[in-house]
């Protein structure tokens, strides 16, 4: 079963998850410099931060003008990169950078920076289509920044 996403109102999200989001924001903005500082400031344990940090993200209703950096692990097979790029193109996102490592044991690591435009389709759906692409083993959002 693939990764499933849910959109919830803030009041339905457990407090610890909201605090993880706040701790991540403090780190990203440079208001604190360590996970320990961030966790202390928002009132959670470091273990709670690490447990949930990759699973909770603040939802941005309007991602237009945002650059998302994605990281992939994918099988080293001819045409797979083309298939991945085609999915992104079908959703109307603009590819800014592509970096693929030399495959090791038949697996290549890839990072892509993608600009989300006003005409770009549903980003969550695009990510799910990328995850379902045969030969793609892992897709994660590494970073998100406003243009």
PDB file of C-alpha atoms in Angstrom, residues 10 24 32 41 51 88 90 94 136:
ATOM      1  CA  UNK A  10      -5.512  22.280  13.002  1.00  0.00           C
ATOM      2  CA  UNK A  24      10.947  22.593  12.427  1.00  0.00           C
ATOM      3  CA  UNK A  32      17.347  28.197  17.093  1.00  0.00           C
ATOM      4  CA  UNK A  41      11.420  25.950  23.246  1.00  0.00           C
ATOM      5  CA  UNK A  51       9.826  10.367  15.680  1.00  0.00           C
ATOM      6  CA  UNK A  88       6.322  16.156 -13.286  1.00  0.00           C
ATOM      7  CA  UNK A  90       2.139  16.267 -16.787  1.00  0.00           C
ATOM      8  CA  UNK A  94       8.903  23.395 -13.867  1.00  0.00           C
ATOM      9  CA  UNK A 136      11.036   4.321  -7.992  1.00  0.00           C
TER      10      UNK A 136
END
